[in-house]
Amino acid sequence: MDKLKILIVASEVVPFAKTGGLADVAGALPKALRALGHDVLVVMPRYYMVDKQKYNLQALEGALGVDMGRNGETWGLVLEGVLPNSDVPVYFIEHEGYFGRKELYDEGGYGYIDNAERFIFFSKAALQLSKKLHFQADIIHANDWHSAIIPLLLNTKYANDPHFKDTASVLTIHNLQHQGRFSKDVMELLGIGWESFNTYELEDFDGVNLLKGGVVHADAITTVSPKYAQEIRTPEFDWGLKDVLNAHAHKLYGILNGVDYEEWSPCNDPFIAKNYDVDAMSGKKVCKEELQKFFNLPVREDVPVIGFVGRLADQKGISLIAHEIWKLMRLDVQVVLLGAGEKWAEGFFSHVSEIYKDKFGSYIGYRNDLAHQIEAGSDFFLMPSLFEPCGLNQIYSLSYGTLPIVRATGGLDDTIENFDASNNSGTGFKFYDASPEALYGTISWAIDTWYNNKDAIRQLVHNGMKKHFGWDDTAKIYEGVYYQAQQHRHKN
Ligand code: ADP
Ligand code: GLC
């Protein structure tokens, strides 16, 4: 098969800037595609968080001019670096006004007021960059609403541009909840003419919906698990887009995310107290001890520790946990939580840890090292999401021998097999209803198994640690979708 020139556009990329799983994916998939022999470039914004010195970023010569519609030509700069441990180039779009900020998308719970303008600039700059570099991409792979207008721009503004004549577009939806819905004034920044402002393309309740524009115009759409690709076509999970998605279902694919095992393996994780692997598990006990110490919990091997790491957002089922936490605190268990997000949840979980000092530990904030330590030191990992496009932490948990307790939705359902006591098969504990009762019932089931069926727990840990969700296999599936996208492009 042909080797492809691929431009990956993402608003966050590990290790440079991260708020969630998109960054993990955008940092790992390019390397896996490179390993298959493709020519891959990555583009992201240069926020203050991106450390120029540490990653030795070098400025490209000359500025980048971007047509911002009614704002006229807007200039940015470009920095160049590589993805660590690879030869994949990463380009950073620099613009002090748009990206010279502390955070990526919001501060103090409020989205930046000019997010539409910032990411329209970023998307257009990515296209201009490919011209500047004379990189005639076969595939431009956009991710989420931040870069979703790229497929639309290729079919409108750049439709007759020879540089893009063979460029097909792929849009990955990591989370359908966030669609980039803005007022219709944004049309004046897109600079593509009002003819695209109609219900079949960009219009959504008299506003602009950038993700919808991407879904309509992309040559292929992917989501990050097969189950989520089904779910988003139904009213429960569609956030208003099912009709559009169903109309374009012929080019919709569900591809499960992989894990970067260089980052997330207990055998070589530099953040954890002691390394271990499936054949030598004693290090896990040390990790548990250190975790208990970190949270000032009694150091006890005989009590199950349940970990939670994630954005404190409704999506993650935090209201279910909040509802059941008092009942849970009556059991002989310890819970540790790392997260930041909704103010009520930050306050609520801090309050619980003040009341139950010897049972509940919380750290409100973002800390990568602690995320690794919770994966390694916990016995169970809780992820009761209301919806979950893929979810990475439950897959990391499998690798760390930490048993996931999950709601059977999206990628959680695709990656975790339910415990079957008749033959000790499975890799975790699953529940179906998004109800506090179902959550509590399943946590009790897991804890009861922990106390009364040690053999089953040992077997489940073993089953999970033997699973492999590598990017190598996943990248091959993306490769197949890229070829499909090229065919779609040539037919249309
Ligand atoms: P989502 O992208 O919806 O947030 P994922 O499970 O795909 O969910 O990915 C979340 C990623 O972000 C994981 O790598 C997780 O460890 C990390 N993460 C989330 N919250 C925090 C936090 N407070 N501190 C450190 N890492 C976090
Ligand atoms: C999103 C989803 C999460 C997924 C991640 C990476 O943020 O919420 O489920 O794992 O993107 O694709």
Coordinates of C-alpha atoms and ligand atoms in Angstrom, one line a residue:
M1 CA 0.0 0.0 0.0
D2 CA 1.1 3.6 -0.6
K3 CA 2.9 5.5 2.1
L4 CA 0.9 8.5 3.1
K5 CA 1.7 12.1 4.0
I6 CA -0.5 12.8 7.1
L7 CA -1.0 16.1 8.9
I8 CA -2.5 15.6 12.4
V9 CA -4.2 18.7 13.8
A10 CA -5.0 18.7 17.6
S11 CA -5.6 21.3 20.2
E12 CA -3.6 19.3 22.8
V13 CA -0.7 16.8 22.5
V14 CA 1.2 14.8 25.2
P15 CA 3.7 15.8 26.5
F16 CA 3.4 19.4 25.6
A17 CA -0.1 20.3 26.8
K18 CA -2.9 18.2 28.2
T19 CA -6.3 18.4 29.7
G20 CA -7.6 15.0 28.8
G21 CA -7.4 11.9 26.7
L22 CA -7.3 13.8 23.4
A23 CA -3.7 14.7 24.2
D24 CA -2.7 11.1 24.9
V25 CA -4.1 10.1 21.6
A26 CA -2.6 12.9 19.7
G27 CA 0.8 12.1 21.2
A28 CA 0.7 8.4 20.5
L29 CA -1.1 7.8 17.2
P30 CA 1.4 9.9 15.1
K31 CA 4.3 7.7 16.4
A32 CA 2.5 4.5 15.6
L33 CA 1.7 5.8 12.1
R34 CA 5.3 6.8 11.6
A35 CA 6.3 3.2 12.7
L36 CA 4.2 2.0 9.8
G37 CA 6.3 4.1 7.4
H38 CA 4.0 7.1 6.9
D39 CA 5.3 10.7 6.7
V40 CA 3.5 12.3 9.7
L41 CA 3.4 15.9 11.0
V42 CA 1.6 17.2 14.0
V43 CA 0.3 20.8 14.6
M44 CA -1.0 22.3 17.8
P45 CA -1.2 25.7 19.4
R46 CA 1.7 27.1 21.5
Y47 CA 0.1 27.9 24.9
Y48 CA 2.1 29.2 27.7
M49 CA 2.1 25.7 29.2
V50 CA 4.2 24.4 26.3
D51 CA 7.8 24.6 27.5
K52 CA 10.0 26.0 24.7
Q53 CA 13.3 25.3 26.6
K54 CA 12.6 21.8 27.8
Y55 CA 11.5 20.6 24.3
N56 CA 14.1 22.7 22.5
L57 CA 11.6 24.4 20.2
Q58 CA 13.0 26.4 17.3
A59 CA 11.3 29.2 15.5
L60 CA 10.7 28.7 11.8
E61 CA 11.7 31.6 9.6
G62 CA 9.1 34.0 8.5
A63 CA 5.5 34.7 9.8
L64 CA 2.4 32.9 8.8
G65 CA -0.4 35.0 7.4
V66 CA -4.0 33.8 8.0
D67 CA -7.1 35.2 6.4
M68 CA -9.5 35.8 9.3
G69 CA -12.4 37.1 7.3
R70 CA -13.7 40.4 8.6
N71 CA -10.6 40.8 10.8
G72 CA -8.4 40.7 7.8
E73 CA -5.0 39.0 7.6
T74 CA -3.7 37.9 11.0
W75 CA -0.1 36.9 11.6
G76 CA 1.3 34.1 13.6
L77 CA 4.6 32.5 14.1
V78 CA 5.6 28.8 14.0
L79 CA 7.9 26.9 16.3
E80 CA 9.2 23.4 15.5
G81 CA 10.1 20.5 17.7
V82 CA 9.7 16.7 17.7
L83 CA 7.5 14.2 19.6
P84 CA 9.9 12.8 22.3
N85 CA 11.4 9.4 21.4
S86 CA 10.5 9.8 17.8
D87 CA 11.4 11.7 14.6
V88 CA 7.8 13.0 14.2
P89 CA 7.9 16.8 13.7
V90 CA 5.5 18.9 15.8
Y91 CA 4.7 22.5 14.8
F92 CA 3.3 25.0 17.3
I93 CA 1.2 27.9 16.1
E94 CA 2.2 30.9 18.1
H95 CA 0.0 34.0 18.5
E96 CA 0.3 35.9 21.7
G97 CA -3.2 37.3 21.7
Y98 CA -4.9 33.9 21.1
F99 CA -2.6 31.4 22.9
G100 CA -0.5 33.4 25.3
R101 CA -2.7 32.2 28.2
K102 CA -2.4 30.1 31.3
E103 CA -5.0 27.5 30.3
L104 CA -6.1 25.9 27.0
Y105 CA -9.9 26.5 26.8
D106 CA -11.2 28.0 30.1
E107 CA -10.3 29.6 33.4
G108 CA -12.2 29.5 36.6
G109 CA -15.0 27.5 35.1
Y110 CA -15.6 29.9 32.2
G111 CA -14.7 29.2 28.6
Y112 CA -12.6 31.9 27.0
I113 CA -14.9 34.3 25.3
D114 CA -13.0 34.3 22.0
N115 CA -12.7 30.5 21.7
A116 CA -14.3 30.4 18.2
E117 CA -11.9 33.0 16.9
R118 CA -8.9 31.3 18.5
F119 CA -9.5 27.9 17.0
I120 CA -10.7 29.2 13.6
F121 CA -7.3 30.9 13.5
F122 CA -5.6 27.7 14.6
S123 CA -7.3 25.6 12.0
K124 CA -6.6 28.0 9.2
A125 CA -3.0 28.4 10.3
A126 CA -2.6 24.6 10.1
L127 CA -3.6 24.7 6.5
Q128 CA -1.4 27.7 5.7
L129 CA 1.5 25.9 7.5
S130 CA 1.2 22.9 5.2
K131 CA 1.6 25.3 2.3
K132 CA 4.6 27.0 3.9
L133 CA 6.3 23.6 4.4
H134 CA 5.3 22.5 0.9
F135 CA 3.8 19.5 2.6
Q136 CA 1.0 18.3 0.2
A137 CA -0.8 16.1 2.7
D138 CA -2.7 13.0 1.4
I139 CA -4.7 13.1 4.7
I140 CA -5.4 15.9 7.1
H141 CA -6.7 14.4 10.3
A142 CA -8.7 16.9 12.4
N143 CA -9.7 16.2 16.0
D144 CA -12.8 17.5 17.8
W145 CA -14.5 20.8 17.3
H146 CA -11.3 22.8 17.6
S147 CA -10.1 21.8 14.1
A148 CA -13.4 20.5 12.7
I149 CA -13.7 23.3 10.2
I150 CA -10.7 22.0 8.2
P151 CA -12.8 19.6 6.1
L152 CA -15.3 22.4 5.4
L153 CA -12.5 24.8 4.5
L154 CA -11.0 22.2 2.1
N155 CA -14.3 21.9 0.3
T156 CA -15.0 25.6 0.1
K157 CA -12.3 28.2 0.5
Y158 CA -9.6 25.8 -0.7
A159 CA -11.7 23.8 -3.2
N160 CA -9.7 25.1 -6.2
D161 CA -6.3 25.3 -4.5
P162 CA -3.9 23.0 -6.3
H163 CA -1.9 22.4 -3.1
F164 CA -4.9 20.6 -1.6
K165 CA -6.2 18.9 -4.8
D166 CA -5.4 15.4 -3.5
T167 CA -6.0 16.0 0.2
A168 CA -8.7 14.0 1.9
S169 CA -9.9 14.9 5.4
V170 CA -10.6 12.7 8.4
L171 CA -12.4 14.0 11.5
T172 CA -12.2 12.2 14.8
I173 CA -14.9 12.9 17.4
H174 CA -13.4 12.3 20.9
N175 CA -16.4 13.8 22.6
L176 CA -19.7 14.8 21.0
Q177 CA -20.8 16.9 23.9
H178 CA -18.4 19.7 22.8
Q179 CA -19.4 20.8 19.4
G180 CA -18.1 24.4 19.1
R181 CA -21.5 26.1 19.0
F182 CA -21.2 29.9 18.6
S183 CA -23.3 32.8 17.4
K184 CA -23.6 33.2 13.6
D185 CA -21.3 36.2 13.6
V186 CA -18.6 33.6 13.4
M187 CA -19.4 33.2 9.7
E188 CA -17.7 36.6 9.2
L189 CA -14.4 35.1 10.5
L190 CA -14.7 31.9 8.5
G191 CA -14.8 34.0 5.4
I192 CA -16.4 31.2 3.3
G193 CA -19.6 33.0 2.3
W194 CA -23.1 32.7 3.9
E195 CA -24.1 29.9 1.5
S196 CA -22.7 27.3 3.9
F197 CA -24.9 28.7 6.7
N198 CA -27.8 26.3 6.2
T199 CA -29.2 23.4 8.2
Y200 CA -27.4 20.8 6.1
E201 CA -24.0 22.3 6.9
L202 CA -23.1 24.8 9.6
E203 CA -26.4 26.1 11.0
D204 CA -27.7 24.9 14.3
F205 CA -30.6 26.7 15.9
D206 CA -29.6 30.0 14.2
G207 CA -26.0 29.7 15.4
V208 CA -22.9 28.1 13.9
N209 CA -21.9 24.5 14.8
L210 CA -18.3 23.9 13.8
L211 CA -18.4 20.2 14.6
K212 CA -21.4 19.7 12.4
G213 CA -19.6 21.4 9.5
G214 CA -16.8 18.9 10.0
V215 CA -19.1 15.9 10.1
V216 CA -20.8 17.0 6.8
H217 CA -17.6 17.7 4.9
A218 CA -15.1 15.2 6.2
D219 CA -14.2 12.3 3.9
A220 CA -14.3 10.0 6.9
I221 CA -15.5 10.5 10.5
T222 CA -14.2 8.3 13.3
T223 CA -15.1 8.0 17.0
V224 CA -12.8 6.5 19.6
S225 CA -14.6 3.2 20.2
P226 CA -17.0 1.0 18.1
K227 CA -19.7 1.2 20.7
Y228 CA -19.7 5.0 20.8
A229 CA -19.9 5.1 17.0
Q230 CA -23.3 3.3 17.5
E231 CA -24.4 5.3 20.5
I232 CA -24.0 8.7 19.0
R233 CA -26.6 7.8 16.3
T234 CA -29.2 7.5 19.1
P235 CA -31.1 10.2 21.1
E236 CA -29.5 9.3 24.4
F237 CA -26.0 10.1 23.3
D238 CA -26.3 12.4 20.2
W239 CA -26.3 15.9 21.8
G240 CA -28.7 16.9 19.0
L241 CA -26.6 15.6 16.0
K242 CA -28.1 12.1 15.3
D243 CA -29.8 13.1 12.1
V244 CA -26.7 14.6 10.7
L245 CA -24.6 11.6 11.9
N246 CA -27.1 9.1 10.5
A247 CA -27.1 10.9 7.1
H248 CA -23.3 10.5 7.1
A249 CA -23.1 7.0 8.7
H250 CA -21.6 5.5 5.5
K251 CA -18.4 7.3 6.3
L252 CA -18.5 6.8 10.1
Y253 CA -16.0 4.4 11.8
G254 CA -15.5 3.4 15.4
I255 CA -11.8 2.8 16.3
L256 CA -10.8 2.0 19.8
N257 CA -8.0 4.1 21.2
G258 CA -4.7 2.4 22.2
V259 CA -2.4 2.8 25.1
D260 CA 1.0 4.2 25.0
Y261 CA 2.7 1.5 27.1
E262 CA 5.9 3.5 27.2
E263 CA 4.0 5.9 29.5
W264 CA 1.6 3.5 31.2
S265 CA 3.3 0.3 32.3
P266 CA 4.0 -0.6 35.9
C267 CA 7.2 -2.3 34.9
N268 CA 8.9 0.9 33.8
D269 CA 6.8 3.8 35.2
P270 CA 9.2 6.3 36.8
F271 CA 6.5 7.9 38.9
I272 CA 5.6 4.9 41.0
A273 CA 7.2 3.8 44.3
K274 CA 8.2 0.4 43.0
N275 CA 8.0 -1.2 39.6
Y276 CA 6.2 -4.5 39.1
D277 CA 4.7 -6.7 36.4
V278 CA 2.4 -9.6 36.1
D279 CA 5.0 -12.2 37.1
A280 CA 6.4 -10.2 40.1
M281 CA 3.6 -8.3 41.8
S282 CA 5.3 -7.4 45.1
G283 CA 5.9 -3.9 44.0
K284 CA 2.2 -3.2 43.9
K285 CA 2.0 -3.6 47.6
V286 CA 4.6 -0.9 48.1
C287 CA 2.7 1.4 45.7
K288 CA -0.4 0.8 47.8
E289 CA 1.4 1.7 51.0
E290 CA 2.8 4.8 49.5
L291 CA -0.5 5.9 48.2
Q292 CA -2.1 5.4 51.6
K293 CA 0.6 7.5 53.1
F294 CA 0.2 10.2 50.5
F295 CA -3.4 10.6 51.4
N296 CA -2.8 10.2 55.2
L297 CA -5.0 7.1 55.2
P298 CA -4.2 4.2 57.6
V299 CA -1.6 1.9 56.0
R300 CA -3.4 -1.4 55.7
E301 CA -2.9 -4.1 53.1
D302 CA -6.1 -5.8 54.1
V303 CA -8.5 -3.0 53.0
P304 CA -9.5 -2.4 49.4
V305 CA -8.5 0.9 47.9
I306 CA -10.7 2.4 45.2
G307 CA -9.1 5.0 43.0
F308 CA -10.7 7.7 40.8
V309 CA -8.8 10.0 38.4
G310 CA -10.6 12.3 36.0
R311 CA -12.2 15.5 35.0
L312 CA -14.9 16.3 37.6
A313 CA -17.5 16.7 34.9
D314 CA -21.0 15.3 34.8
Q315 CA -19.9 12.9 32.0
K316 CA -17.7 11.0 34.5
G317 CA -20.7 10.0 36.7
I318 CA -19.5 12.2 39.6
S319 CA -23.1 12.8 40.6
L320 CA -23.6 9.1 41.0
I321 CA -20.5 8.8 43.2
A322 CA -21.6 11.9 45.2
H323 CA -25.0 10.3 45.8
E324 CA -23.6 7.0 47.1
I325 CA -20.5 8.2 48.9
W326 CA -22.0 8.3 52.4
K327 CA -23.2 4.7 52.1
L328 CA -19.9 3.7 50.7
M329 CA -18.1 5.3 53.7
R330 CA -19.9 2.8 56.0
L331 CA -18.0 -0.1 54.4
D332 CA -14.5 -1.1 55.3
V333 CA -12.9 0.5 52.2
Q334 CA -10.6 3.4 51.3
V335 CA -11.3 5.8 48.4
V336 CA -8.8 8.2 46.8
L337 CA -9.8 10.8 44.2
L338 CA -7.8 13.0 41.9
G339 CA -9.6 15.5 39.8
A340 CA -10.5 19.0 39.0
G341 CA -13.5 20.6 37.3
E342 CA -17.0 21.5 38.4
K343 CA -16.9 23.7 41.5
W344 CA -19.6 21.9 43.4
A345 CA -17.8 18.6 43.0
E346 CA -14.4 20.1 44.0
G347 CA -16.0 21.4 47.2
F348 CA -18.1 18.3 47.9
F349 CA -15.3 15.8 47.6
S350 CA -12.9 18.0 49.7
H351 CA -15.7 18.1 52.3
V352 CA -16.1 14.3 52.3
S353 CA -12.3 13.9 52.9
E354 CA -12.5 16.2 55.9
I355 CA -15.3 14.2 57.4
Y356 CA -13.9 10.8 56.6
K357 CA -10.2 11.5 57.1
D358 CA -9.3 7.8 57.5
K359 CA -11.3 6.5 54.6
F360 CA -11.5 9.2 51.8
G361 CA -8.5 11.0 50.3
S362 CA -8.9 13.7 47.7
Y363 CA -6.6 15.9 45.7
I364 CA -8.2 18.7 43.8
G365 CA -6.0 19.7 40.9
Y366 CA -4.1 18.2 38.0
R367 CA -1.1 16.0 38.7
N368 CA 0.3 13.5 36.2
D369 CA 2.6 11.8 38.7
L370 CA -0.3 11.2 41.2
A371 CA -2.5 9.8 38.4
H372 CA 0.2 7.2 37.8
Q373 CA 0.5 6.5 41.6
I374 CA -3.3 6.0 41.9
E375 CA -3.3 3.6 39.0
A376 CA -0.5 1.6 40.6
G377 CA -1.5 1.8 44.3
S378 CA -5.3 1.1 44.0
D379 CA -7.0 -2.2 44.0
F380 CA -10.0 -1.0 42.0
F381 CA -10.5 1.9 39.6
L382 CA -13.9 3.6 39.5
M383 CA -15.3 5.0 36.2
P384 CA -19.1 5.2 36.4
S385 CA -19.4 7.5 33.3
L386 CA -22.8 8.5 32.0
F387 CA -21.2 8.4 28.6
E388 CA -17.6 7.6 27.6
P389 CA -16.4 7.9 24.0
C390 CA -13.4 5.6 24.8
G391 CA -11.9 6.3 28.2
L392 CA -8.2 5.6 28.8
N393 CA -7.9 5.3 32.5
Q394 CA -9.8 2.0 32.7
I395 CA -7.4 0.6 30.1
Y396 CA -4.4 1.9 32.0
S397 CA -5.9 0.2 35.1
L398 CA -5.8 -3.2 33.4
S399 CA -2.1 -2.8 32.7
Y400 CA -1.5 -1.9 36.4
G401 CA -3.5 -4.8 37.8
T402 CA -6.2 -2.5 39.2
L403 CA -9.7 -3.8 38.6
P404 CA -12.0 -1.4 36.8
I405 CA -15.5 -0.8 38.1
V406 CA -17.3 0.7 35.1
R407 CA -20.6 1.6 33.6
A408 CA -21.2 -0.4 30.4
T409 CA -21.2 2.6 28.0
G410 CA -19.0 3.5 25.0
G411 CA -15.4 2.5 25.2
L412 CA -15.9 1.3 28.8
D413 CA -18.2 -1.5 27.5
D414 CA -15.8 -2.3 24.6
T415 CA -12.7 -2.7 26.8
I416 CA -13.9 -4.3 30.1
E417 CA -15.3 -7.8 30.3
N418 CA -17.6 -8.4 33.3
F419 CA -16.5 -10.8 36.0
D420 CA -18.1 -14.2 35.8
A421 CA -17.8 -16.1 39.1
S422 CA -18.6 -19.4 37.5
N423 CA -15.2 -19.6 35.8
N424 CA -13.3 -16.5 37.1
S425 CA -13.3 -14.9 33.6
G426 CA -13.5 -11.2 33.0
T427 CA -11.4 -8.2 33.7
G428 CA -13.6 -6.0 35.9
F429 CA -17.0 -5.2 37.2
K430 CA -19.7 -3.6 35.1
F431 CA -23.1 -2.1 35.6
Y432 CA -25.7 -1.0 33.1
D433 CA -28.2 1.5 34.6
A434 CA -26.9 5.0 35.2
S435 CA -28.5 4.8 38.7
P436 CA -26.9 5.3 42.2
E437 CA -28.3 1.9 43.2
A438 CA -26.6 0.1 40.3
L439 CA -23.3 1.9 41.2
Y440 CA -23.5 1.0 44.8
G441 CA -24.6 -2.6 44.1
T442 CA -21.6 -3.1 41.8
I443 CA -19.1 -1.6 44.1
S444 CA -20.4 -3.8 46.9
W445 CA -20.1 -6.8 44.7
A446 CA -16.5 -5.9 43.9
I447 CA -15.7 -5.4 47.6
D448 CA -17.4 -8.5 48.6
T449 CA -15.4 -10.5 46.0
W450 CA -12.2 -8.8 47.3
Y451 CA -12.8 -9.9 50.9
N452 CA -14.3 -13.3 50.2
N453 CA -12.9 -14.7 46.9
K454 CA -9.2 -13.9 46.8
D455 CA -8.6 -16.5 44.0
A456 CA -11.1 -14.7 41.7
I457 CA -9.4 -11.3 42.4
R458 CA -6.0 -12.8 41.6
Q459 CA -7.3 -14.3 38.4
L460 CA -9.1 -11.1 37.3
V461 CA -5.9 -9.1 37.9
H462 CA -4.0 -11.6 35.8
N463 CA -6.6 -11.5 33.0
G464 CA -6.4 -7.7 32.8
M465 CA -2.7 -7.5 32.9
K466 CA -2.4 -9.9 30.0
K467 CA -4.6 -7.7 27.8
H468 CA -2.9 -5.6 25.2
F469 CA -4.4 -2.4 23.7
G470 CA -1.4 -1.3 21.7
W471 CA -1.3 1.6 19.2
D472 CA 0.4 -0.7 16.7
D473 CA -2.9 -2.5 15.9
T474 CA -5.0 0.7 16.1
A475 CA -2.7 2.6 13.7
K476 CA -3.3 -0.1 11.1
I477 CA -7.1 0.5 11.4
Y478 CA -6.6 4.2 11.0
E479 CA -4.5 3.5 7.9
G480 CA -7.4 1.6 6.4
V481 CA -9.7 4.5 7.1
Y482 CA -7.3 6.9 5.5
Y483 CA -7.4 4.9 2.3
Q484 CA -11.2 4.9 2.4
A485 CA -11.1 8.7 2.9
Q486 CA -9.0 9.0 -0.2
Q487 CA -11.4 7.0 -2.2
H488 CA -14.3 9.1 -0.9
R489 CA -12.4 12.3 -1.9
H490 CA -11.8 11.1 -5.4
K491 CA -15.5 10.0 -5.9
N492 CA -16.8 13.4 -4.7
Ligands
ADP1 P1 -11.3 12.4 29.1 O1 -10.4 12.6 27.9 O2 -12.7 12.4 28.9 O3 -10.9 13.3 30.2 P2 -9.8 9.8 29.3 O4 -10.0 8.7 30.2 O5 -9.8 9.5 27.8 O6 -10.9 10.9 29.6 O7 -8.5 10.5 29.6 C1 -8.2 11.3 30.7 C2 -6.7 11.5 30.8 O8 -6.4 12.6 31.6 C3 -6.0 10.3 31.5 O9 -4.7 10.2 31.0 C4 -6.0 10.8 32.9 O10 -5.0 10.2 33.7 C5 -5.8 12.3 32.8 N1 -6.3 13.1 33.9 C6 -7.6 13.5 34.0 N2 -7.7 14.2 35.1 C7 -6.5 14.3 35.7 C8 -6.0 15.0 36.8 N3 -6.8 15.7 37.6 N4 -4.7 14.9 37.1 C9 -3.9 14.1 36.2 N5 -4.3 13.5 35.2 C10 -5.6 13.6 34.9
GLC2 C1 -12.4 12.3 25.1 C2 -13.4 11.3 25.7 C3 -12.7 10.1 26.2 C4 -11.6 9.6 25.2 C5 -10.7 10.7 24.9 C6 -9.6 10.4 23.9 O1 -12.0 13.3 25.9 O2 -14.1 11.9 26.8 O3 -13.6 9.1 26.5 O4 -10.9 8.5 25.8 O5 -11.4 11.8 24.3 O6 -10.1 9.9 22.7

